[in-house]
XYZ file of C-alpha atoms in Angstrom:
761
model
C -27.740 199.758 63.306
C -28.514 199.650 67.563
C -27.627 203.675 68.085
C -29.752 204.312 65.363
C -33.107 202.335 66.301
C -34.640 204.862 68.449
C -34.589 207.353 65.581
C -38.090 207.185 63.443
C -39.002 209.386 60.251
C -40.243 211.892 61.897
C -36.675 212.447 63.430
C -34.642 211.795 60.704
C -34.517 215.295 59.138
C -33.049 216.475 63.030
C -29.406 218.102 62.595
C -27.379 216.145 65.288
C -23.694 215.473 65.947
C -21.498 211.848 66.362
C -17.905 211.486 67.234
C -16.827 208.259 65.549
C -13.406 206.303 66.664
C -12.323 203.414 64.754
C -9.628 200.925 65.765
C -8.140 198.348 63.726
C -5.703 198.906 60.623
C -7.469 202.046 59.474
C -3.977 203.907 58.372
C -1.772 203.652 55.609
C -4.533 202.753 53.441
C -6.435 205.245 52.134
C -9.276 205.056 55.099
C -9.161 208.948 55.251
C -9.938 210.295 51.947
C -12.269 207.218 51.729
C -14.024 208.632 54.984
C -13.922 212.110 53.012
C -15.423 210.483 50.206
C -18.063 208.768 51.792
C -19.196 212.002 54.172
C -19.679 214.202 51.261
C -21.914 211.144 49.785
C -24.218 211.450 52.461
C -24.199 215.147 52.855
C -22.536 215.312 55.801
C -20.452 217.804 57.524
C -17.140 217.583 59.779
C -13.759 216.217 59.865
C -11.536 213.061 59.841
C -8.289 212.594 61.475
C -5.201 210.219 62.117
C -4.249 209.618 65.699
C -1.502 207.087 67.459
C -4.681 205.291 68.386
C -6.710 204.796 65.286
C -8.985 207.737 63.032
C -11.615 209.689 64.534
C -14.860 211.130 62.618
C -16.825 214.045 63.798
C -19.856 214.194 61.286
C -22.538 216.916 61.366
C -26.176 216.742 59.681
C -29.201 215.353 59.275
C -29.884 212.052 61.543
C -31.552 210.109 58.594
C -27.899 210.233 56.754
C -25.673 209.170 59.752
C -26.955 205.179 59.787
C -26.272 204.724 56.575
C -22.775 206.563 56.380
C -21.493 204.447 59.509
C -22.889 201.460 58.229
C -20.840 202.294 54.878
C -17.706 202.375 57.056
C -17.463 199.058 57.568
C -19.036 198.007 54.444
C -17.247 199.978 51.860
C -14.028 200.425 53.531
C -10.622 199.851 51.415
C -9.633 196.585 50.503
C -6.770 196.333 52.651
C -8.103 197.975 56.242
C -9.284 195.508 58.439
C -11.810 197.527 61.337
C -11.348 196.172 64.513
C -13.877 198.176 66.276
C -16.385 201.474 65.589
C -17.301 203.495 68.546
C -20.336 205.821 68.077
C -21.046 208.559 70.486
C -23.595 211.479 70.142
C -21.700 214.832 70.409
C -22.415 218.822 70.485
C -22.664 220.360 66.549
C -19.403 222.645 66.072
C -20.872 224.166 63.205
C -18.829 222.830 60.456
C -19.311 224.162 57.017
C -17.915 221.487 54.391
C -16.101 218.108 55.390
C -11.966 218.310 56.301
C -9.361 215.977 56.624
C -7.050 217.273 59.643
C -3.245 217.035 60.618
C -2.431 214.125 62.176
C -2.479 214.114 66.144
C -0.081 212.257 68.200
C -1.679 212.194 72.027
C -1.837 209.372 73.866
C 0.385 205.946 74.279
C -2.435 204.418 72.367
C -1.290 202.901 68.543
C -3.395 202.263 65.696
C -2.367 199.242 63.701
C 0.048 199.597 60.776
C -0.335 198.349 57.393
C 2.181 195.712 55.554
C 3.374 196.679 52.362
C 0.793 196.404 49.526
C 1.637 195.192 46.132
C 1.338 197.963 43.403
C -2.413 197.780 41.876
C -3.542 197.901 38.651
C -4.572 201.319 38.338
C -1.083 202.483 39.011
C 0.572 199.805 36.198
C -1.787 201.685 33.998
C -0.944 205.589 35.311
C 2.911 204.186 34.433
C 2.304 203.909 30.908
C 0.117 207.286 30.444
C 0.915 209.918 33.133
C 3.560 212.112 31.739
C 5.538 212.695 34.719
C 4.931 209.197 35.841
C 6.110 207.240 32.761
C 8.107 204.005 33.508
C 8.282 205.578 37.371
C 9.362 202.549 39.035
C 8.135 203.566 42.390
C 4.670 204.376 41.404
C 2.096 204.209 44.441
C -1.094 205.472 45.529
C -3.358 205.201 48.666
C -4.423 201.554 47.475
C -0.630 200.030 47.137
C 2.671 200.937 47.943
C 5.268 200.116 50.785
C 4.407 200.688 53.900
C 5.702 198.840 56.996
C 9.226 198.955 55.281
C 9.231 202.465 55.263
C 7.217 203.826 58.679
C 9.461 204.794 61.289
C 6.689 205.948 63.733
C 2.570 206.791 63.967
C 0.753 208.529 63.180
C 1.220 207.714 59.451
C 2.607 210.460 58.076
C 5.056 211.194 55.226
C 7.506 213.113 57.812
C 7.729 209.807 59.747
C 8.565 207.290 57.119
C 12.030 207.083 54.774
C 10.232 209.341 51.918
C 10.565 212.296 54.534
C 13.702 213.790 52.301
C 11.977 213.632 49.199
C 9.730 216.994 48.698
C 6.869 216.907 46.963
C 7.017 219.080 43.169
C 3.981 220.557 42.636
C 2.102 217.996 40.827
C 2.554 215.487 42.980
C 1.332 218.141 45.851
C -1.862 218.791 43.871
C -2.462 215.164 43.713
C -1.467 214.725 47.248
C -4.193 217.538 48.517
C -6.683 216.889 45.561
C -9.604 215.303 47.162
C -10.962 213.254 44.597
C -7.396 212.050 43.126
C -6.218 208.409 44.048
C -3.396 209.638 45.346
C -5.141 212.176 48.126
C -2.858 211.795 51.039
C -1.231 208.978 49.815
C 2.036 209.317 51.874
C 4.818 207.266 49.633
C 3.523 209.649 46.476
C 6.263 210.977 43.927
C 7.169 210.654 40.588
C 10.096 211.409 38.273
C 10.796 214.515 38.985
C 10.627 214.502 42.998
C 11.105 210.845 44.467
C 13.544 208.268 44.455
C 15.645 206.891 41.792
C 17.462 203.989 41.107
C 21.139 203.564 40.230
C 22.864 200.492 38.657
C 26.001 199.608 39.050
C 28.189 197.469 36.478
C 31.106 197.131 34.735
C 32.733 199.892 36.966
C 29.914 202.449 35.720
C 26.575 203.389 36.839
C 23.008 204.567 34.990
C 20.318 206.476 36.717
C 18.354 206.504 33.666
C 14.967 203.908 34.147
C 15.258 202.833 30.674
C 19.014 202.001 30.911
C 18.452 200.085 33.837
C 16.271 197.853 32.820
C 17.204 196.937 29.318
C 21.439 196.427 30.928
C 19.317 194.462 33.795
C 17.403 192.495 31.172
C 20.885 191.626 28.967
C 22.637 190.577 32.195
C 19.822 188.336 32.747
C 20.134 186.821 29.005
C 23.938 186.708 29.260
C 23.883 184.112 32.269
C 24.369 187.046 34.930
C 23.387 187.487 38.442
C 21.898 190.765 39.665
C 21.888 191.910 43.033
C 18.707 193.960 43.319
C 16.994 196.159 45.974
C 13.369 195.139 47.011
C 10.650 196.337 49.301
C 11.938 194.656 52.238
C 15.640 193.914 51.250
C 18.138 193.172 48.816
C 17.380 190.000 46.132
C 19.723 188.348 44.248
C 18.403 187.531 40.672
C 19.488 184.801 37.817
C 17.207 183.371 34.743
C 15.038 180.461 36.353
C 15.693 178.618 32.718
C 19.200 178.699 32.717
C 20.985 175.998 34.678
C 24.149 177.580 34.414
C 22.926 180.432 35.630
C 20.975 178.810 38.738
C 23.963 177.013 39.795
C 26.169 179.884 40.050
C 24.038 181.447 42.345
C 24.200 178.708 44.478
C 27.608 178.627 44.496
C 27.353 182.143 45.029
C 24.805 181.610 48.324
C 26.983 178.729 49.477
C 23.432 177.135 49.208
C 23.667 173.629 48.435
C 20.044 172.076 48.057
C 17.536 174.313 49.396
C 15.083 174.934 46.773
C 14.855 178.825 45.043
C 11.652 180.647 44.682
C 10.419 181.855 41.172
C 8.521 184.789 40.214
C 6.863 184.544 37.008
C 6.159 187.180 34.320
C 1.930 186.452 34.951
C -0.078 183.883 36.437
C -0.823 182.200 32.930
C 3.155 181.910 32.351
C 2.988 180.254 35.605
C 0.506 177.625 35.233
C 2.636 176.022 32.612
C 4.726 175.230 35.113
C 3.026 174.328 38.181
C -0.572 173.267 39.120
C -2.532 175.967 40.396
C -5.891 175.804 42.313
C -8.458 178.923 42.300
C -7.854 179.443 45.517
C -4.146 179.271 45.291
C -4.410 181.932 41.946
C -6.288 184.018 44.402
C -3.659 183.798 46.969
C -0.711 184.520 44.359
C -2.515 187.712 42.630
C -3.856 188.892 46.219
C -2.259 192.206 47.149
C 0.203 190.229 49.989
C 1.813 188.592 46.752
C 3.255 185.643 48.846
C 5.530 183.200 47.645
C 3.086 179.907 47.111
C 4.107 176.426 47.085
C 2.647 174.647 44.156
C 3.034 171.125 42.602
C 5.123 171.232 39.752
C 3.448 170.401 36.859
C 6.819 170.923 34.305
C 10.273 170.820 35.612
C 12.206 174.376 34.865
C 15.814 173.826 35.810
C 16.920 170.930 38.187
C 18.832 173.386 40.185
C 15.594 175.215 41.087
C 14.174 172.383 43.354
C 16.880 169.930 43.459
C 14.438 167.085 42.522
C 11.469 168.072 44.701
C 8.139 167.993 43.721
C 6.877 171.340 44.560
C 7.950 174.843 43.483
C 8.071 178.331 45.518
C 6.381 180.521 42.901
C 5.223 184.451 43.570
C 4.160 187.061 40.799
C 5.679 190.654 39.926
C 5.140 192.981 42.835
C 7.110 196.184 42.431
C 6.529 198.325 39.729
C 9.992 197.654 38.772
C 9.256 194.115 38.287
C 6.314 194.753 35.654
C 9.427 196.837 33.710
C 11.544 194.327 33.802
C 9.604 191.835 32.430
C 9.047 194.047 29.672
C 12.108 193.958 28.548
C 12.685 189.684 29.907
C 13.282 187.387 26.947
C 12.657 184.951 29.957
C 9.437 184.081 31.356
C 10.817 183.377 35.028
C 13.369 184.822 37.275
C 14.916 183.283 40.379
C 14.375 186.037 43.099
C 16.103 184.960 46.359
C 16.850 186.682 49.654
C 20.008 188.608 49.222
C 22.364 187.503 52.048
C 25.193 185.253 52.589
C 24.926 182.121 54.420
C 22.546 182.610 57.583
C 22.511 186.241 57.549
C 20.015 188.584 57.656
C 18.614 189.605 54.121
C 20.710 193.288 53.456
C 19.163 196.297 53.355
C 21.807 198.842 53.625
C 23.020 200.591 49.913
C 26.742 200.411 51.193
C 26.521 196.877 52.463
C 25.177 195.529 49.390
C 27.675 197.129 47.196
C 30.366 195.719 49.502
C 29.622 192.040 49.469
C 27.849 192.336 46.333
C 29.901 194.213 43.754
C 32.921 191.669 42.978
C 30.081 188.489 43.402
C 27.382 189.536 40.986
C 27.124 191.266 37.187
C 25.200 194.233 38.228
C 23.993 196.117 41.131
C 20.525 197.808 41.256
C 19.819 200.218 44.145
C 17.664 202.973 45.125
C 18.182 205.714 47.345
C 15.113 205.319 50.124
C 16.309 203.915 52.662
C 14.255 200.639 54.339
C 13.720 201.200 57.908
C 11.576 197.594 58.717
C 13.486 194.826 56.927
C 11.093 192.328 55.185
C 11.848 188.900 53.630
C 9.083 187.507 50.894
C 6.498 185.370 52.615
C 5.581 181.987 51.856
C 2.308 180.108 52.277
C 0.744 177.000 51.397
C -2.384 176.130 50.402
C -3.604 173.186 52.204
C -7.146 172.233 52.668
C -8.220 174.724 50.292
C -7.109 177.448 53.106
C -4.240 179.766 53.058
C -1.457 178.828 55.635
C 1.154 181.101 56.147
C 4.719 179.342 56.374
C 6.942 182.612 57.007
C 5.452 185.653 57.973
C 6.624 188.848 56.707
C 5.989 191.094 53.448
C 2.450 191.538 52.799
C 1.408 190.472 56.567
C 3.292 191.550 59.248
C 2.898 193.632 61.549
C -0.799 192.917 61.582
C -1.730 191.640 65.084
C -3.824 188.567 66.512
C -6.915 190.326 68.451
C -7.201 188.374 71.689
C -10.136 188.017 74.323
C -8.076 189.322 77.235
C -5.211 191.775 77.749
C -1.329 190.814 76.694
C -0.436 194.486 77.313
C 3.014 194.633 78.128
C 3.893 191.301 77.655
C 6.675 190.112 74.935
C 6.990 186.514 73.489
C 11.001 185.919 72.455
C 10.247 183.267 70.605
C 12.004 180.093 69.460
C 15.792 179.265 68.211
C 14.485 178.582 64.380
C 12.383 180.637 62.069
C 12.465 183.144 64.995
C 9.553 185.809 65.572
C 9.167 187.552 68.713
C 5.813 189.073 69.859
C 4.863 191.965 72.058
C 1.042 192.472 73.620
C -0.729 195.713 73.158
C -3.835 195.681 75.118
C -5.707 192.943 73.506
C -3.449 192.686 70.530
C -0.311 190.673 69.937
C 1.701 191.847 67.296
C 3.837 189.654 65.614
C 7.099 190.171 64.431
C 8.114 189.903 61.024
C 10.049 186.888 59.771
C 13.674 187.060 61.948
C 15.296 183.688 60.935
C 17.397 181.452 62.963
C 19.097 183.376 66.199
C 22.664 181.251 65.377
C 24.938 184.334 64.483
C 25.717 187.801 65.535
C 23.879 189.291 62.568
C 21.082 188.118 63.349
C 20.408 188.625 66.393
C 21.276 192.143 66.277
C 18.509 192.387 63.397
C 16.468 190.500 66.395
C 17.111 193.524 69.001
C 16.716 196.257 66.531
C 13.342 194.625 65.477
C 12.590 194.871 69.079
C 13.371 198.511 69.833
C 11.545 199.402 66.814
C 8.087 197.363 67.568
C 8.609 198.902 71.096
C 8.821 202.186 69.851
C 6.197 202.129 67.189
C 3.662 200.155 69.321
C 4.070 202.460 72.557
C 5.021 199.472 74.187
C 7.237 199.283 77.325
C 7.309 195.576 78.099
C 7.240 194.594 82.106
C 6.935 190.981 81.565
C 8.979 188.601 79.269
C 7.788 184.674 78.037
C 10.516 182.821 76.887
C 11.109 179.020 76.367
C 12.375 176.628 78.895
C 15.470 175.744 76.729
C 17.882 177.703 78.759
C 20.614 177.608 75.759
C 18.327 179.640 73.160
C 19.802 182.708 72.407
C 16.100 184.166 72.885
C 15.980 182.712 76.282
C 19.166 184.421 77.034
C 17.323 187.647 75.642
C 15.071 187.508 78.049
C 17.286 186.382 80.996
C 19.503 189.908 80.255
C 16.157 192.209 80.409
C 16.184 192.274 84.026
C 12.226 191.747 83.678
C 10.278 189.000 85.552
C 10.660 186.249 83.124
C 7.879 183.157 82.567
C 9.295 180.066 80.977
C 6.705 178.308 78.448
C 7.368 175.038 77.374
C 7.556 174.785 73.939
C 4.881 172.860 72.762
C 2.625 174.540 75.082
C 3.266 177.916 73.001
C 2.450 175.930 69.799
C -1.184 174.692 70.995
C -1.484 178.167 72.531
C -0.581 179.817 69.466
C -3.049 177.821 67.518
C -5.828 178.516 69.996
C -5.160 181.875 70.115
C -5.228 182.405 66.564
C -8.920 180.831 66.413
C -10.099 182.715 69.505
C -10.411 179.507 71.331
C -10.109 180.236 75.084
C -10.873 176.530 76.744
C -9.431 172.964 77.302
C -8.409 171.533 73.984
C -6.559 167.986 72.720
C -3.457 169.606 71.308
C -1.126 167.583 69.035
C 2.026 169.246 68.616
C 4.557 167.719 66.151
C 7.605 169.187 65.290
C 11.578 168.498 65.666
C 12.696 169.948 68.316
C 11.325 171.123 71.968
C 12.769 171.371 75.481
C 10.184 169.334 77.724
C 9.997 169.538 81.516
C 11.602 166.166 82.035
C 15.153 167.571 80.420
C 14.505 165.427 77.101
C 13.943 166.685 73.731
C 10.233 166.383 72.643
C 8.184 166.685 69.344
C 5.413 164.413 69.285
C 3.076 165.597 72.349
C -0.505 164.927 72.583
C -2.075 167.110 75.325
C -4.743 168.677 77.099
C -4.378 171.650 77.943
C -5.544 175.521 78.067
C -3.847 178.885 78.286
C -2.503 178.336 81.587
C -1.498 174.483 81.979
C -0.867 171.377 80.151
C -1.027 167.705 80.921
C 0.994 165.630 78.317
C -1.135 162.378 77.607
C 1.101 160.591 75.447
C 4.110 160.788 72.631
C 6.080 159.174 70.248
C 8.485 156.663 72.015
C 11.861 158.364 73.012
C 14.945 157.554 70.225
C 18.603 158.047 70.746
C 19.939 160.983 68.661
C 23.614 160.341 68.188
C 25.390 162.985 67.864
C 22.926 165.360 69.161
C 21.949 168.391 66.828
C 24.618 166.529 64.548
C 21.567 164.002 63.837
C 19.288 166.858 62.376
C 21.961 167.500 59.750
C 22.775 163.913 59.370
C 19.274 161.632 58.701
C 21.630 158.600 58.684
C 22.465 158.673 62.127
C 18.832 158.463 62.911
C 18.515 155.685 60.602
C 20.884 153.908 62.766
C 19.253 154.958 65.791
C 15.904 153.629 64.862
C 17.267 150.044 63.340
C 19.215 149.665 66.627
C 15.818 150.233 68.517
C 14.338 147.724 66.289
C 16.709 145.098 65.362
C 19.498 145.404 68.184
C 22.980 143.597 67.508
C 21.368 142.052 64.213
C 21.131 145.213 62.625
C 24.844 144.859 61.373
C 23.315 141.916 59.272
C 20.750 143.522 57.031
C 21.771 144.874 53.416
C 20.347 148.275 53.428
C 21.832 151.451 51.347
C 21.931 153.212 54.413
C 25.087 151.452 55.744
C 26.470 152.621 52.287
C 26.811 156.212 53.274
C 28.795 156.550 56.257
C 31.810 155.045 56.018
C 32.537 151.553 57.866
C 34.744 152.718 60.850
C 32.038 156.193 61.495
C 29.229 154.043 61.080
C 30.354 151.439 63.808
C 31.188 154.645 66.179
C 27.746 155.730 65.691
C 26.430 152.368 66.477
C 29.083 152.056 69.600
C 27.702 155.337 70.930
C 23.859 154.204 70.639
C 25.081 151.280 72.570
C 26.798 152.697 75.584
C 24.490 156.052 75.401
C 27.583 157.926 74.703
C 26.543 161.768 73.362
C 23.038 160.191 72.298
C 20.375 162.348 73.868
C 16.712 161.284 73.984
C 14.194 162.622 71.428
C 10.433 161.962 70.557
C 10.786 164.698 67.779
C 8.480 163.583 65.006
C 11.287 165.341 62.533
C 13.767 163.097 63.748
C 11.568 160.126 63.161
C 10.639 161.385 59.637
C 14.444 161.726 59.424
C 15.197 158.043 60.247
C 12.700 156.700 57.819
C 14.200 159.044 55.038
C 17.718 157.347 55.445
C 16.460 154.050 56.065
C 14.520 154.574 52.365
C 17.367 155.997 51.049
C 15.258 159.103 50.145
C 17.721 161.778 52.007
C 21.003 160.585 54.100
C 22.867 164.086 54.382
C 20.674 167.264 55.081
C 21.733 170.082 53.311
C 19.361 172.710 54.293
C 16.876 172.377 57.679
C 14.193 170.081 57.205
C 15.199 168.866 53.949
C 14.900 164.917 55.007
C 10.958 165.307 55.629
C 10.539 167.347 52.845
C 11.872 164.921 50.586
C 10.166 162.065 52.332
C 6.628 164.074 51.679
C 7.628 164.640 48.034
C 8.051 160.860 47.528
C 4.739 159.945 48.237
C 2.895 157.705 45.835
C -0.571 159.216 46.058
C -3.468 156.675 45.912
C -1.589 154.371 48.599
C -3.992 153.905 51.473
C -2.320 150.692 53.594
C 0.118 151.371 56.435
C 2.262 149.753 58.744
C 1.498 148.181 62.209
C 2.363 150.507 65.540
C 1.753 149.807 69.685
C -0.204 152.609 71.439
C -0.298 153.584 74.846
C 1.539 156.398 76.834
C 4.293 156.315 74.310
C 3.444 155.349 70.152
C 6.180 152.842 69.257
C 6.383 152.239 65.763
C 9.132 149.519 65.941
C 6.582 147.304 64.019
C 6.523 149.749 61.555
C 10.196 149.893 61.056
C 10.735 146.210 61.048
C 7.831 146.203 58.062
C 9.876 149.294 56.397
C 13.102 147.353 56.105
C 11.264 144.450 54.765
C 9.854 146.554 52.456
C 13.314 147.872 51.760
C 15.055 144.949 51.471
C 12.518 143.562 48.695
C 12.804 146.906 46.722
C 9.414 148.061 47.113
C 9.269 151.364 46.063
C 10.417 154.166 48.258
C 7.438 156.096 47.483
C 4.974 153.529 48.156
C 6.898 153.112 51.604
C 6.757 156.842 52.130
C 2.981 156.997 51.356
C 2.868 153.756 54.116
C 4.651 155.562 56.605
C 2.781 158.791 56.254
C -0.680 157.009 56.360
C 0.825 155.207 59.465
C 1.547 158.351 61.346
C -1.960 159.521 60.585
C -3.455 156.423 61.853
C -1.102 156.522 65.100
C -2.179 160.201 65.747
C -6.461 159.699 64.722
C -6.219 156.322 67.526
C -4.502 158.227 70.226
C -6.667 161.715 69.563
C -9.705 159.348 69.563
C -8.591 157.923 72.880
C -8.278 161.086 74.986
C -11.550 162.509 73.563
C -13.178 159.855 75.185
C -11.158 160.175 78.273
C -11.874 163.253 78.401
C -14.787 164.484 76.648
C -13.224 166.998 74.896
C -14.250 167.780 71.483
C -12.020 170.467 70.322
C -8.479 169.055 68.756
C -5.574 172.077 68.038
C -2.906 170.953 65.285
C 0.276 172.729 65.775
C 4.225 172.491 64.779
C 6.273 172.351 61.830
C 5.419 168.974 60.675
C 1.512 170.383 59.657
C 3.759 172.074 57.000
C 3.222 168.260 55.448
C 0.445 169.081 53.056
C -0.262 165.346 52.688
C 0.046 164.759 56.501
C -2.305 167.992 57.727
C -4.771 167.465 55.536
C -5.327 163.170 55.908
C -5.489 163.716 59.696
C -7.557 166.541 59.807
C -10.196 165.176 57.454
C -10.072 161.529 59.359
C -10.560 163.600 63.332
C -13.422 165.723 61.401
C -14.683 162.118 59.983
C -14.820 161.091 63.732
C -17.034 163.818 64.727
C -14.000 166.194 66.150
C -13.821 169.998 65.271
C -10.401 171.004 64.443
C -8.450 174.266 65.149
C -5.542 175.160 62.485
C -3.007 177.667 61.670
C -3.665 179.942 59.038
C -2.337 183.615 59.414
C 0.100 182.592 62.372
C 3.073 179.957 61.368
C 2.387 176.222 62.465
C 6.216 176.135 62.584
C 8.659 177.889 65.444
C 7.577 181.042 63.735
C 4.118 181.256 65.849
C 5.611 180.292 68.968
C 5.924 184.036 70.313
C 2.553 184.097 70.207
C 1.910 180.908 72.326
C 4.328 182.422 74.635
C 2.570 186.033 75.108
C -0.999 184.241 75.607
C 0.210 181.566 78.283
C 2.446 184.524 80.249
C -0.985 186.679 80.010
C -3.142 183.991 81.339
C -0.352 183.041 84.228
C -0.223 186.484 85.234
C -3.832 186.488 85.844
């Protein structure tokens, strides 16, 4: 190490003192106990203390022991920790005898990082069977696991500043908390059956507090086709037997969720492998301490009501002690565990509201008496090109920051309308919020505004500059306008590419490919298939898919048959009515004529270049999906239908706009001649890949730029993403994609912040 390079063997026994400051994710992850043990191992005296800006260490001892101590601070750090930087300064000895953990200090406006919530560890699961005061204790945790972000109220991370504050440690837990050699030393949520939070079950007008009764009654309820509302780490869930079609259908009716797939929690990885294909990389993600929902390919169908015909399954493994206790009693190996909310409202976290909302709708309700301070949904990831891609970023991931090469201090990105996350800049770190959801109702907006206040408090930020979308009607844009702060407007797809660049540490020009459904363009039209040359400060739109009419405006996204008619009009004009297509039999004849007339006369038909709307139209023409019961259903079903091994593609025309009219004509010909829709879907996807690749190669040839950034919700499509990325790499380009930040609108706020940061400079 450079700091110690001047030390020689003669100097190694000299007595010196160092002050070490560590920034990063070093609170709530057992870092101070780790430092204590490491100092003792290297025969060093001193102290360690949490501050709002990280961890500070003072060590005194033989110079020869210092280098390995500092080196091991990084090499042997707790697995959940993430060290940003280690600053080492020589200091004057204090004559400390021994090593100590000092009381936390709240000294500056600087902040450390907050640990995401961590799945229960194997050691705690073993303790739950053997430790007398923790047998079957459903909140068991230690310095290596347990709730973190969901319970923290303020820095520094101490019990008094979490929702564990009301629970006074009993003598046994206090001894563990203060015993340096114990795994629960300074574990802030530590508790046991005698002093910690407790579960309570409400069913049939009665309540139960004995955990064994609660577990048995819950298992029995699920075995009898029942639905249970249960409080999780970051909010309530609704639960039923995933192998019981009747129960799954009842849960759909309760949620008013006709088509969107349900996530399924399996007893263990081996059981999951009976129902889905699981690669080694997917298995590692499933079993990681983050425990996200992972999108997998189905091997054996469960209930039809789980995925409604899709070829993928959202699966995850137990992550709370209660989950493990429950599976010991369940006869089913899998349960549906979906967010505890109704319609499009945020997941419920309040006990009283849950009782009010769910008591009459469910067969049982399980809650507990510790508050959830920060609401978090289950995160969703997909393995694409062997790499983990976060699609919904919440429990286990938020609020870990993206580290940047420049300051974005005091800048807030308000995010998009759909899949909203906001982002707050602190120094050179960008803190993306947990998943907020679609800003379409009062309850979600309240959650948004509440979370903004809490992030500002937690990270000691007073925003002085807002960055928002160009769309004037987004509630996130209106939030920025009402702030009375300076506002920088950032074009939606520029923000997408900037987000990808920021995540990958890029700071120069790239060719950006942004494919998604909707984004307000600088020409007043709806964009969504943008090929641009850009950096953080500016962009130049080089090409896009040809504009299409969106008959009925936003209704076209909910009724793909409308986009099908739009594409047919562009390709065939008046002759489209002579075609024998399933599409014409979905809306009634009068409605169909009216929509065609609106396209002909350009009445309520805004123009869009959105890739999502193109996918909608093709899904309708092929008969794969005529009406969407949830966001992006048509593109998802189109991907699900792909016939693997198909290499052919359709014709298209390139230029400043890319026209798929030749492809549409060929697709219609295939439909009329009864070609398998799965083959048509594969050819269509191949066409998008080929058109995109050739457009990028043309821009690269003209500009000399060899770096390509891919972003936008369309790249959640595994087939499209992998094929385009590999084709671009084969042609000598370097491709950058998302991993820890969503490629969908959940990552837009990060792009807004970095663009505004550079424009401010």
